[in-house]
CSV table of C-alpha atoms in Angstrom, one decimal:
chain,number,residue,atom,x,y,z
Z,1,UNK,CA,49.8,29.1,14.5
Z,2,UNK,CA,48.4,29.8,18.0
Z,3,UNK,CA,47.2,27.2,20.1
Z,4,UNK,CA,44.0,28.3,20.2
Z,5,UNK,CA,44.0,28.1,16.2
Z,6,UNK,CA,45.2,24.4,16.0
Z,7,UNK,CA,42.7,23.4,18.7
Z,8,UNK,CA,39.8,25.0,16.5
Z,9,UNK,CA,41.1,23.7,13.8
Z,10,UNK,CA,41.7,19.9,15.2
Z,11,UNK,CA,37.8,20.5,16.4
Z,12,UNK,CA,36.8,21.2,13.0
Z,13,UNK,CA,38.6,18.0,11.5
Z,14,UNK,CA,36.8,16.2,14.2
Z,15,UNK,CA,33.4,17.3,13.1
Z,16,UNK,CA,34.3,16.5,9.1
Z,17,UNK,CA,35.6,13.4,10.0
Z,18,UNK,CA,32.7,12.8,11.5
Z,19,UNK,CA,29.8,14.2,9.6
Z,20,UNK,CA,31.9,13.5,5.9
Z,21,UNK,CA,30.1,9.5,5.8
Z,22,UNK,CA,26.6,11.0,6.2
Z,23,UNK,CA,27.7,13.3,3.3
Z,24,UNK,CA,27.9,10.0,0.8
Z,25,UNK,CA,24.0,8.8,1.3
Z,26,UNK,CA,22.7,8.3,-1.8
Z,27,UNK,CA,21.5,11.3,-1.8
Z,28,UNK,CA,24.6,13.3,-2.2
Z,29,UNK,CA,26.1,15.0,-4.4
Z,30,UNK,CA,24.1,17.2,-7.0
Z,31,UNK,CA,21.2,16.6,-3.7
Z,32,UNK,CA,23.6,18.1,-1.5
Z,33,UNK,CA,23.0,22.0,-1.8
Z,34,UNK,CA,20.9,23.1,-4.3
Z,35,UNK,CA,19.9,26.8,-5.0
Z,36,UNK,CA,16.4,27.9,-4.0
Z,37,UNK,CA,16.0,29.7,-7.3
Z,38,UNK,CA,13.2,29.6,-10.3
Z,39,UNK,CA,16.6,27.9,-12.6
Z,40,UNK,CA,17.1,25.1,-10.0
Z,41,UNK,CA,13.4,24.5,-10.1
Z,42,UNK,CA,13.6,24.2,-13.7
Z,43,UNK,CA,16.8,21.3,-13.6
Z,44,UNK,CA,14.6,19.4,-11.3
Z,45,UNK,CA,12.1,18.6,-14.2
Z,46,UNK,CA,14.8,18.0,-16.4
Z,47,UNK,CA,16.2,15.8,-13.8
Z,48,UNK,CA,12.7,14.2,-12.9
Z,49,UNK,CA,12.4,13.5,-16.5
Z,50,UNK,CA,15.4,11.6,-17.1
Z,51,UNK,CA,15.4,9.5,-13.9
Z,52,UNK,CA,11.7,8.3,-16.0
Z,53,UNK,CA,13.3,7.6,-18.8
Z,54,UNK,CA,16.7,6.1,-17.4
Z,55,UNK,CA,13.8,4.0,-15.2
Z,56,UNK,CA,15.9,5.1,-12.2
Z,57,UNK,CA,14.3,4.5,-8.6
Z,58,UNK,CA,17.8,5.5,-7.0
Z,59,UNK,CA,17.3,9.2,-8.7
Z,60,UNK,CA,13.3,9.1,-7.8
Z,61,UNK,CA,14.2,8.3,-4.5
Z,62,UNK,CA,16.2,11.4,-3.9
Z,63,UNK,CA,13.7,13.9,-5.8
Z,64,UNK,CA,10.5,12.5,-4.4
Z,65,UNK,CA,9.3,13.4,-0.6
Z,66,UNK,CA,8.7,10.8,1.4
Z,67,UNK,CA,4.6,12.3,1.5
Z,68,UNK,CA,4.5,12.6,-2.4
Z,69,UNK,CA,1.3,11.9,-4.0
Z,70,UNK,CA,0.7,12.5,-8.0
Z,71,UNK,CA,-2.5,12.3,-10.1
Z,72,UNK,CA,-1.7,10.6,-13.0
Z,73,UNK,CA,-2.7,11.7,-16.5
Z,74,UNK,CA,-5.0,8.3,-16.3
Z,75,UNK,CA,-6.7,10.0,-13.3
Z,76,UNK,CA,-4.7,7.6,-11.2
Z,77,UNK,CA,-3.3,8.8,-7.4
Z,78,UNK,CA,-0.3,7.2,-6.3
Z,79,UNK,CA,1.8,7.6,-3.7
Z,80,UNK,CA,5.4,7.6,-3.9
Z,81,UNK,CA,6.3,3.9,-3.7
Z,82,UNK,CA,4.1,3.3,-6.1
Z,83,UNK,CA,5.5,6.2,-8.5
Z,84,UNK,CA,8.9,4.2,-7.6
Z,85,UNK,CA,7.4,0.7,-8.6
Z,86,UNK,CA,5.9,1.9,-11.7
Z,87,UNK,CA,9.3,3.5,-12.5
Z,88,UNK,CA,11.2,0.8,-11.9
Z,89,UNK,CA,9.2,-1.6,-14.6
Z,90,UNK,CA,8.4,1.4,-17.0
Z,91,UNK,CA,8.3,0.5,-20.5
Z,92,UNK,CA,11.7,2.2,-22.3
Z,93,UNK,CA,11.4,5.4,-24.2
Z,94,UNK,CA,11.6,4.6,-27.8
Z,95,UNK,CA,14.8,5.0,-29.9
Z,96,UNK,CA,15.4,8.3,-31.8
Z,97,UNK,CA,12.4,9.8,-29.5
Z,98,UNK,CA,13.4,13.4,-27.2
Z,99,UNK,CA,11.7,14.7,-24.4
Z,100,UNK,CA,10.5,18.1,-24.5
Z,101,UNK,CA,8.7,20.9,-22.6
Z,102,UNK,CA,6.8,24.3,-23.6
Z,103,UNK,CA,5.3,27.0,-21.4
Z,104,UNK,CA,7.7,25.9,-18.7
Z,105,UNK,CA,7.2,28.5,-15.5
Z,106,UNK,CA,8.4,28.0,-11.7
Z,107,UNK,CA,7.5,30.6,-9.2
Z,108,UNK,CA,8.7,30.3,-5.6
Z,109,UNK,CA,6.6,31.0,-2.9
Z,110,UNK,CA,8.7,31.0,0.7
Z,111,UNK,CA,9.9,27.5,0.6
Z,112,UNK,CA,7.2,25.9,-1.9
Z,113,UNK,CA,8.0,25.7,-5.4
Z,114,UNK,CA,5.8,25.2,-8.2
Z,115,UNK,CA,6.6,24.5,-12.2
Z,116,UNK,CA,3.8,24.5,-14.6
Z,117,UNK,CA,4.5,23.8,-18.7
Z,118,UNK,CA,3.7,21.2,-21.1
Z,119,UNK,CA,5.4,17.8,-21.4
Z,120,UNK,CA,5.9,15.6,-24.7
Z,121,UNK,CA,7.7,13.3,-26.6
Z,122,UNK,CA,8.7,14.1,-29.9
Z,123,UNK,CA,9.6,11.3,-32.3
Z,124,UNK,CA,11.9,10.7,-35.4
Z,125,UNK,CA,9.4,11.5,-38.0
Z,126,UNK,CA,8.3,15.0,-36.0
Z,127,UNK,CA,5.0,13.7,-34.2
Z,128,UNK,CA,4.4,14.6,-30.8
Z,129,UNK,CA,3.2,12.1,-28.3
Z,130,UNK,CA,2.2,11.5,-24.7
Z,131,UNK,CA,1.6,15.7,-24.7
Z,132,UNK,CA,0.7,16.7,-21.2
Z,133,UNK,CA,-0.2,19.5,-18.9
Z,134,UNK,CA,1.5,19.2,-15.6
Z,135,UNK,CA,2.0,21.2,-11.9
Z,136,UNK,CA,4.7,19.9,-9.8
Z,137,UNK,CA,4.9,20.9,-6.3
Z,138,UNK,CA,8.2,21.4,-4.3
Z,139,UNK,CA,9.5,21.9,-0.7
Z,140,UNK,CA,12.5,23.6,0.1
Z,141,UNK,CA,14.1,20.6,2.8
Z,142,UNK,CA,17.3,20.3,4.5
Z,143,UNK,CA,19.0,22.6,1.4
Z,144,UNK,CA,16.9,21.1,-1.2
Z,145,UNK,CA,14.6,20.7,-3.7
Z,146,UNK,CA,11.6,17.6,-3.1
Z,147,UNK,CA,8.5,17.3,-5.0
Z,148,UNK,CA,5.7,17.1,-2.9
Z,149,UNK,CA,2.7,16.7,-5.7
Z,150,UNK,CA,2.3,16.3,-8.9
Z,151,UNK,CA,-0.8,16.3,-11.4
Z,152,UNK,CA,-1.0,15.7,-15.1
Z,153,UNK,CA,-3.8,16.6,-17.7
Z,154,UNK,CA,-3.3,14.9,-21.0
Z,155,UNK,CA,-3.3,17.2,-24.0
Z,156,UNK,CA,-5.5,15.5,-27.7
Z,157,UNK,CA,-3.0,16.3,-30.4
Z,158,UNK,CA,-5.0,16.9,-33.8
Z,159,UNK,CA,-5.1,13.9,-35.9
């Protein structure tokens, strides 16, 4: 190797020695990088889902902008500590019950992402509950994916 090669290359194990511990926030890993694609788009309300039902703040806290605001399907606006509080006492998902979603779209506009589609929760005996429409809205940040908005319409299931 040349010494002009090692001294790049010392100068680039300089800058990931450095950089490397700002690389382990909590939002690392899967937060990291993620595509700016419709599919990516798509795992992010899978993802949002489960950190609702897992009641986890710590995954809210990466997904959510630090400007989010959501209208409820009560016709409730919160802001994004409050969508964290209210995660974080939740009630838990009952047993044998799966989250699912229908008419799921997500079109990409520059670096603004929106998913449309029908939330529910389907239980052990086949009924559907807590049926919603829904719009999320995401920004493209620093190599990511961060809802900005959300809004959810509850859907009367037939009795």
């Amino acid at each position: 190797m040349s010494y002009p090669r090692i001294s790049a290359f010392i100068r680039g194990g300089a800058v990931l020695f450095f950089l490397v511990p700002f690389a382990h926030s909590a939002c690392s890993g899967e937060w990291s990088r993620q595509a700016k694609t419709q599919p990516a788009l798509l795992h992010m309300e899978d993802f949002w889902v489960q950190a609702l039902t897992d009641r986890s703040s710590a995954e809210l806290d990466c997904l959510l902008a630090p400007d989010f605001m959501d209208s409820n399907w009560k016709g409730d606006s919160l802001n994004r500590e409050q969508v964290l509080q209210a995660a974080a006492i939740r009630a838990p998902v009952p047993a044998g019950a799966k989250h699912s979603f229908e008419e799921m779209k997500a079109r990409i506009y520059g670096d603004t992402g929106i998913v449309t589609g029908v939330s529910y929760f389907t239980y052990n005996d086949g009924s559907q509950h807590a049926r919603a429409r829904f719009t999320d809205v995401f920004i493209y940040r620093d190599h990511r994916w961060q809802a900005v908005a959300g809004h959810e319409t509850p859907i009367e299931t037939a009795k």
